[in-house]
Tab-separated table of C-alpha atoms and ligand atoms in Angstrom:
chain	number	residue	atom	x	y	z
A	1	UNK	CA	55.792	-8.374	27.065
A	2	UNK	CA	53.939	-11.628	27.783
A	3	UNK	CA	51.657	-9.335	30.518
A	4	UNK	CA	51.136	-6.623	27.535
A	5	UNK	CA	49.775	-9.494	25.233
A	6	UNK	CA	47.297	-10.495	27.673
A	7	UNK	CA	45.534	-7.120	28.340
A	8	UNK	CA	45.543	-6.468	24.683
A	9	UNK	CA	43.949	-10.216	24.180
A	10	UNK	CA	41.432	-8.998	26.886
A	11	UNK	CA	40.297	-5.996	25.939
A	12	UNK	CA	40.060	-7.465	22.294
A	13	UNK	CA	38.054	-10.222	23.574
A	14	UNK	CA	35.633	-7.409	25.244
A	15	UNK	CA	35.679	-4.954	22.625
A	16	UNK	CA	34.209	-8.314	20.465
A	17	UNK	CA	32.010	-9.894	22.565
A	18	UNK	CA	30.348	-5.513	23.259
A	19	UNK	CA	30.282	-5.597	19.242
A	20	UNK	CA	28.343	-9.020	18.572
A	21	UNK	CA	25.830	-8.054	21.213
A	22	UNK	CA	25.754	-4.287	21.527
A	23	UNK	CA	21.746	-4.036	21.394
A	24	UNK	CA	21.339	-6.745	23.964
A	25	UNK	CA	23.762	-4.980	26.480
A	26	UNK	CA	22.307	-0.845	25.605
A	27	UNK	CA	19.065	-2.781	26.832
A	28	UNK	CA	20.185	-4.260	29.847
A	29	UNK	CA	21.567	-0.404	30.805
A	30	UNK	CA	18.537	1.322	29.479
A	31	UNK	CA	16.149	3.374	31.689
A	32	UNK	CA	12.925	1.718	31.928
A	33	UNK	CA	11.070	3.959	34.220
A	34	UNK	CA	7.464	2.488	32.948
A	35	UNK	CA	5.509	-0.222	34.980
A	36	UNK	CA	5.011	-2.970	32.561
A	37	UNK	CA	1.382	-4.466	32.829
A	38	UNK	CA	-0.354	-7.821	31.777
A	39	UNK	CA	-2.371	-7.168	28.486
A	40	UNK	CA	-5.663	-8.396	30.707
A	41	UNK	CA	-5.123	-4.810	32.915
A	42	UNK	CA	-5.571	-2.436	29.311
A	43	UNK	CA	-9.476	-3.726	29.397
A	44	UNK	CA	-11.389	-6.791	29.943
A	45	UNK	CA	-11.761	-8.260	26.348
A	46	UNK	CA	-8.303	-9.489	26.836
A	47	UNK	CA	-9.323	-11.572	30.376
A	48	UNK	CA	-8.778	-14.858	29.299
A	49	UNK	CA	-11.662	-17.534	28.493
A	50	UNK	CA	-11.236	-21.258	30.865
A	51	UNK	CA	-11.871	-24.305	28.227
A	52	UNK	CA	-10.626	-26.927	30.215
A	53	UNK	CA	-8.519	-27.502	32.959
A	54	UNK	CA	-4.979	-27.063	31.547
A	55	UNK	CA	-6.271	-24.796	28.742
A	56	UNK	CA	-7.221	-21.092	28.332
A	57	UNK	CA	-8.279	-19.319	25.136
A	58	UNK	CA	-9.713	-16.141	23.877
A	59	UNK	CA	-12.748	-14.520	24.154
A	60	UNK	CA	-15.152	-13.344	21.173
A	61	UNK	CA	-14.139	-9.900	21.902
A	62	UNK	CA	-10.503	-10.914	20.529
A	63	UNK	CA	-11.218	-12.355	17.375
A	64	UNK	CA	-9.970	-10.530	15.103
A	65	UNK	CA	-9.766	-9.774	11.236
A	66	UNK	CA	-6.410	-9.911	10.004
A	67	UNK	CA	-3.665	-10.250	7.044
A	68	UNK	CA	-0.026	-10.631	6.278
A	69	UNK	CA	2.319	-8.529	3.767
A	70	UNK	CA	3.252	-11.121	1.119
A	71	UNK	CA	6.898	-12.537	2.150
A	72	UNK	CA	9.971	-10.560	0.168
A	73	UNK	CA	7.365	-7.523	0.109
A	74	UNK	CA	8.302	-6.004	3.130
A	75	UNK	CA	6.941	-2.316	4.544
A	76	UNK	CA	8.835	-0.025	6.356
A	77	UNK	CA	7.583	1.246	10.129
A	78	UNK	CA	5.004	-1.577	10.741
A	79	UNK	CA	4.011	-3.378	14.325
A	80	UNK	CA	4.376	-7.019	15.632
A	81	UNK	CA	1.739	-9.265	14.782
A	82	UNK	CA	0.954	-9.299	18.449
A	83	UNK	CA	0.782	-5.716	18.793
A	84	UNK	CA	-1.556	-5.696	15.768
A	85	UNK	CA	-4.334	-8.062	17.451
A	86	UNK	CA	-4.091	-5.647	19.730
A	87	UNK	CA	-4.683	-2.363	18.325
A	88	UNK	CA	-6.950	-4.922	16.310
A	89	UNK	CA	-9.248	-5.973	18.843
A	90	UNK	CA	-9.635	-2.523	20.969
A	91	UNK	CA	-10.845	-1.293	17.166
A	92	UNK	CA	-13.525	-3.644	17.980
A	93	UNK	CA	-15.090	-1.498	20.388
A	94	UNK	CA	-14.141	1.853	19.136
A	95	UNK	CA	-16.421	4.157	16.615
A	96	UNK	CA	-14.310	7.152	16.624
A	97	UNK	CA	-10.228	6.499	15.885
A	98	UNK	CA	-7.320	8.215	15.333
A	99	UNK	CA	-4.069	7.861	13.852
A	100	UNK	CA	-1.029	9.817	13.916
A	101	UNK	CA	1.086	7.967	10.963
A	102	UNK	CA	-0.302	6.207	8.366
A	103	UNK	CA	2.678	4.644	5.845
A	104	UNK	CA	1.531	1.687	4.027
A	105	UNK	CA	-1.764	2.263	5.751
A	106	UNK	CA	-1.476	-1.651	7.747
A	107	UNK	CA	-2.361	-0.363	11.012
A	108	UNK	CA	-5.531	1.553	9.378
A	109	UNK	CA	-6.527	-1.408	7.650
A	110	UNK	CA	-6.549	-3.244	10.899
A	111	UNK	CA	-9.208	-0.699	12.444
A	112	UNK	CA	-11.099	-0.389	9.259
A	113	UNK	CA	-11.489	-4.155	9.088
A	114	UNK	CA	-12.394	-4.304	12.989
A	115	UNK	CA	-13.908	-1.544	14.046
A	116	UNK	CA	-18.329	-1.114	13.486
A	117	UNK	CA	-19.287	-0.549	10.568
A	118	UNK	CA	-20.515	3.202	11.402
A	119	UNK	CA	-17.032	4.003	12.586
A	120	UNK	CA	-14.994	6.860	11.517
A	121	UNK	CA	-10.869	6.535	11.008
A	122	UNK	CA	-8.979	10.010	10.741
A	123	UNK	CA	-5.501	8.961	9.836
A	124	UNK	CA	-2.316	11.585	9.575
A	125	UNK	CA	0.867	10.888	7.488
A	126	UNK	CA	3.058	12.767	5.493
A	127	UNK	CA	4.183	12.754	1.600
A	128	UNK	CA	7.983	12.439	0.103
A	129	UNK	CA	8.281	16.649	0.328
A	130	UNK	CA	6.257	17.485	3.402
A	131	UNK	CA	8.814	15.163	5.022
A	132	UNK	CA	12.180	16.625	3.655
A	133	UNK	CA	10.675	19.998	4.291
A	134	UNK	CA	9.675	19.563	8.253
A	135	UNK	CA	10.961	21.656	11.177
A	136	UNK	CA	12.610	20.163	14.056
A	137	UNK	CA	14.092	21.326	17.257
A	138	UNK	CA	17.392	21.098	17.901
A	139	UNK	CA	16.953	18.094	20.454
A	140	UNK	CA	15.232	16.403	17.868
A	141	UNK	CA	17.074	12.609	17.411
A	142	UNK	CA	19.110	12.385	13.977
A	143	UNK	CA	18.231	9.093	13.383
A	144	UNK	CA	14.582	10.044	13.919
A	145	UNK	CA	14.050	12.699	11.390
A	146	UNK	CA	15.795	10.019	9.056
A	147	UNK	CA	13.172	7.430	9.308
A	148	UNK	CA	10.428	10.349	9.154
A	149	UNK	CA	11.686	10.460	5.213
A	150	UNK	CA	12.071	6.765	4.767
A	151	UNK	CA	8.395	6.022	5.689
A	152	UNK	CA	6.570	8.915	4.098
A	153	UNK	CA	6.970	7.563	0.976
A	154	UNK	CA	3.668	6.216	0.734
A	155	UNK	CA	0.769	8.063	-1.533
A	156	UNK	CA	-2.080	5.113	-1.815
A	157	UNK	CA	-2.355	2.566	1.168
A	158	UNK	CA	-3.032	-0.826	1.504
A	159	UNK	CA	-6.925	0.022	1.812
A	160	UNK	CA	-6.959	2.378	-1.241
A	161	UNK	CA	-9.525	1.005	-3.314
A	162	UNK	CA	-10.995	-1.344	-0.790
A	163	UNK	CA	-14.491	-1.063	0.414
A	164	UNK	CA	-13.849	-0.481	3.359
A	165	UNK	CA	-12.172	2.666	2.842
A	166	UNK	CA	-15.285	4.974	3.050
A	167	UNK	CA	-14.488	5.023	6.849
A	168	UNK	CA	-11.165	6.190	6.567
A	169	UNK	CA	-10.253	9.718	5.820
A	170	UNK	CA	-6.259	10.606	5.381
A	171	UNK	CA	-5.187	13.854	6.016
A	172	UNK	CA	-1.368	14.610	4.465
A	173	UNK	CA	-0.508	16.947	7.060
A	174	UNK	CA	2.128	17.832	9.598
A	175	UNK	CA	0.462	16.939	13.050
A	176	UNK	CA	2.097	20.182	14.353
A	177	UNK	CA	-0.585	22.359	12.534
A	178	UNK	CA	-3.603	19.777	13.703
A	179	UNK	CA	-5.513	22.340	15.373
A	180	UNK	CA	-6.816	19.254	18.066
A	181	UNK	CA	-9.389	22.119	19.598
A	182	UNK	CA	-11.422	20.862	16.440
A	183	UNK	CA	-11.695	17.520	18.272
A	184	UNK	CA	-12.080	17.820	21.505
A	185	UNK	CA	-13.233	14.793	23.647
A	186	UNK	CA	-14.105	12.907	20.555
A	187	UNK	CA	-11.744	9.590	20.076
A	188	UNK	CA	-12.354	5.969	21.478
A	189	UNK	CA	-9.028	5.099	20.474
A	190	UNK	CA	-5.941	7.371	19.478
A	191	UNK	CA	-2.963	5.683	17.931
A	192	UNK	CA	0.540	7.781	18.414
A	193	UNK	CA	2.864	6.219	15.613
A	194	UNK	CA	3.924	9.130	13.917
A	195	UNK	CA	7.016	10.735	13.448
A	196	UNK	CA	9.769	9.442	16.581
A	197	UNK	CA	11.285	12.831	17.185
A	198	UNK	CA	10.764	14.371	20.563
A	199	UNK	CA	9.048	17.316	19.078
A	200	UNK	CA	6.734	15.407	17.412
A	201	UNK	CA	5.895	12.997	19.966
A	202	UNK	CA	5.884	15.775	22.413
A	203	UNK	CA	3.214	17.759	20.330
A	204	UNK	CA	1.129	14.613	19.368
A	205	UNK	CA	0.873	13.267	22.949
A	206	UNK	CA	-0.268	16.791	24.095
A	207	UNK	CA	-2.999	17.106	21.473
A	208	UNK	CA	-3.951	13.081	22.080
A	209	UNK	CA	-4.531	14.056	25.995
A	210	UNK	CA	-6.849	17.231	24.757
A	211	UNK	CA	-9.166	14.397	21.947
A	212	UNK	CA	-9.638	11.742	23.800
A	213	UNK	CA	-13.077	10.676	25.374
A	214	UNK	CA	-13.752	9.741	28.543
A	215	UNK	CA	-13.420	5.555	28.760
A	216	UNK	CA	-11.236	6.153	25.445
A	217	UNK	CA	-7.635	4.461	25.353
A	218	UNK	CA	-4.241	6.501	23.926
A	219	UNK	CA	-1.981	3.873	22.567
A	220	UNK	CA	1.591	4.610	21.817
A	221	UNK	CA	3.824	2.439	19.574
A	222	UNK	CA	7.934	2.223	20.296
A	223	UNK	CA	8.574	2.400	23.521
A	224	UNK	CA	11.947	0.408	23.166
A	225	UNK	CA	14.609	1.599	25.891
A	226	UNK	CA	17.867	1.269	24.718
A	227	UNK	CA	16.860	1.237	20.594
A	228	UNK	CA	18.594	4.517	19.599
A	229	UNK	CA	15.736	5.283	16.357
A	230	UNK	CA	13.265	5.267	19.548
A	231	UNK	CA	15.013	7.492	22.210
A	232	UNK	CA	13.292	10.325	22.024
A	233	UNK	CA	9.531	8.197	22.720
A	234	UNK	CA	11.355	6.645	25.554
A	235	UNK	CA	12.455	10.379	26.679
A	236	UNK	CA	9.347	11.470	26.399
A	237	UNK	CA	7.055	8.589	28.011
A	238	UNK	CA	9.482	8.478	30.772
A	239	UNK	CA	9.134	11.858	31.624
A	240	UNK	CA	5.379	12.347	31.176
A	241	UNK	CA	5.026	9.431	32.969
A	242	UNK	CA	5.788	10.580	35.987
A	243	UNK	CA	2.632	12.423	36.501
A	244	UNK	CA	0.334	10.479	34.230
A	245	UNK	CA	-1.062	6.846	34.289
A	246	UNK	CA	1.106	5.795	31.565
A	247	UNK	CA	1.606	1.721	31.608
A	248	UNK	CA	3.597	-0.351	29.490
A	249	UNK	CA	1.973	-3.706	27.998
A	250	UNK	CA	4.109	-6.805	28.289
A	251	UNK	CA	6.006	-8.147	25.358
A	252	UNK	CA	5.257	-5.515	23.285
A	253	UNK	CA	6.445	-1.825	22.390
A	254	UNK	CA	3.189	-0.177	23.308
A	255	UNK	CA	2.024	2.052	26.244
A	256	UNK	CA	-1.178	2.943	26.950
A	257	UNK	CA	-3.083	5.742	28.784
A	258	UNK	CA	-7.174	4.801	29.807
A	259	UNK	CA	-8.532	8.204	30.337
A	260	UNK	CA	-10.775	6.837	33.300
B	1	SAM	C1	6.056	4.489	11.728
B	1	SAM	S1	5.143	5.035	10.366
B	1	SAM	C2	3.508	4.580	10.774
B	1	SAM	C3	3.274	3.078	10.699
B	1	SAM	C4	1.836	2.654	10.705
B	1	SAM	N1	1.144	3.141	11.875
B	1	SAM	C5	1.742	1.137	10.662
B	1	SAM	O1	2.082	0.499	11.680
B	1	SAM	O2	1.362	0.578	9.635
B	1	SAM	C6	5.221	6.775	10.579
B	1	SAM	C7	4.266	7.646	9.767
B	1	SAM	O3	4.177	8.911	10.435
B	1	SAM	C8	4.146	9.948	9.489
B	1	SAM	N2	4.642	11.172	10.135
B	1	SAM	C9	5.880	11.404	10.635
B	1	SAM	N3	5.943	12.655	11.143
B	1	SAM	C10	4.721	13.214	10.960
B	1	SAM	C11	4.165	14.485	11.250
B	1	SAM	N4	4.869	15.456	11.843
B	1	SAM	N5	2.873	14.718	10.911
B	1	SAM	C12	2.133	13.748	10.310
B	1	SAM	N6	2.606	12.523	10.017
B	1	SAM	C13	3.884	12.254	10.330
B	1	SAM	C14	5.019	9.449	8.360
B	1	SAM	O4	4.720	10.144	7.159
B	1	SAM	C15	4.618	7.956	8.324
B	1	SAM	O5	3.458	7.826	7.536
C-alpha cells in the first residue's frame, strides 16, 4: 500500500513539475538543425565599434529610427524589439523591400522610417474574409491557420496617414497567387512573416529565392523549435536548410539567407 502511495506521489510530482514547465522542456527536445550565428556574420554594419577599453558600441550604420505600441495597446503577431533594430537597420541599406505579412503594419513602419528616402516597400497581408476563406493543405498546422484569422484583422496600419507612406504600397492578397515572375531579381531585403502554415511558408520561401537580388538578404521571422504555432517554419527551414545557406541569428527568432 505504502509502495503504491509512493509511485502515485511520484508520478504526480512529474506529471506537475512537466505541466509548470512544459515549453521549457518541448525546447530542450526540439530539433534545432540550424547553425546559429553572431548578428556581426548577417553583414558588417552590425561589427561592433571599440570606444574604450572595456567598452564597445554601435556603429552609425545601426542607428536606428524607432517607436513603441503604447502599454495596454497591445498588437497581435509583432517582433522583439531586438529583432526590430534589426530588420530596422538592414532597411538602412535597402531601396527595394518586401514583405510577406503586414498586420498592424509595425514591421513596415520600421523600413519606411529607415530605409532611403527613394525606396520602395511592397507589403502583402490579408483582410478578415480573405483569411476565413484560404486554402490549406492537409499538413497545414491547426494552430497556424488559427492565428492566420486572428492577425488579418487589420484594414489601416500604423503608417496609414503618415508621410511616409508614399513608399509603401499594400497589396491584400493571398501570396499563393503572387505571380513572383513579375519580380524577378529585384529585392534588397525580403521579409517572410506571413501566414505560419507549411504551405504558405513553403510557397513564400520559393517565390523569395526567385526575387531576391544578388547581395540582397531573405529574412525569416519564427523560427522557434519546440513552439507548436511555429512548427511548420521550423519544418520547413530545417528541411530547406539542408541544401541552402540558411543561418540562424542568435537570440532571436530570425534566419537569414545572403544570396552571395
Ligand atoms: C505575423 S503577422 C505579420 C506581422 C508583421 N510583420 C509585424 O511584425 O508587424 C502575419 C500577417 O500575414 C498575413 N498573411 C497570412 N497568410 C497570408 C497569405 N497567404 N497571403 C498574404 N498574407 C498573409 C496576415 O494577414 C497578417 O497580416
Amino acid at each position: 500500500m505504502i509502495s503504491v502511495l509512493i509511485i502515485l506521489l511520484i508520478a504526480t510530482n512529474i506529471i506537475t513539475i512537466y505541466l509548470l514547465n512544459r515549453k521549457e522542456i518541448k525546447k530542450y527536445f526540439a530539433k534545432s538543425f540550424i547553425k546559429p550565428v553572431n548578428l556581426e556574420k548577417v553583414n558588417k554594419i552590425f561589427e561592433s565599434e571599440k570606444i574604450s577599453e572595456n567598452l564597445y558600441g554601435p556603429k552609425k550604420d545601426v542607428i536606428v529610427k524607432s517607436f513603441c505600441v503604447p502599454s495596454g495597446q497591445d498588437i497581435v503577431g509583432k517582433t522583439s524589439d531586438y529583432e526590430a533594430w534589426i530588420l530596422s537597420s538592414l532597411s538602412k541599406i535597402s531601396k527595394n523591400i518586401f514583405e510577406f505579412g503586414t498586420c498592424s503594419g509595425k514591421t513596415t513602419t520600421l523600413m519606411a522610417l529607415n530605409s532611403p528616402n527613394d525606396s520602395k516597400i511592397i507589403t502583402l497581408t490579408l483582410d478578415s474574409n480573405q483569411a476565413k476563406n484560404l486554402s490549406s493543405d492537409s499538413q497545414d498546422n491547426k494552430v497556424s491557420i488559427r492565428n492566420i484569422i486572428n492577425e488579418s484583422n487589420y484594414n489601416k496600419f500604423i503608417f496609414s496617414g503618415k508621410e511616409y507612406e508614399e513608399k509603401i504600397s499594400v497589396m491584400f492578397m493571398d501570396s499563393k497567387k503572387l505571380n513572383a515572375d513579375e519580380y524577378l531579381n529585384k529585392f534588397d531585403l525580403i521579409f517572410i512573416d506571413g501566414g505560419h502554415t507549411y504551405s504558405i511558408i513553403e510557397n513564400d520561401s520559393i517565390k523569395a529565392f526567385k526575387m531576391i537580388k544578388a547581395g540582397g538578404i531573405i529574412l525569416w521571422h519564427d523560427y522557434v523549435p519546440g513552439k507548436t504555432s511555429d512548427k511548420d517554419v521550423v519544418k520547413y527551414l530545417n528541411k530547406i536548410s539542408k541544401y541552402k545557406k540558411i543561418f540562424h541569428i542568435e537570440n532571436t527568432s530570425l534566419c537569414y539567407f545572403n544570396n552571395i
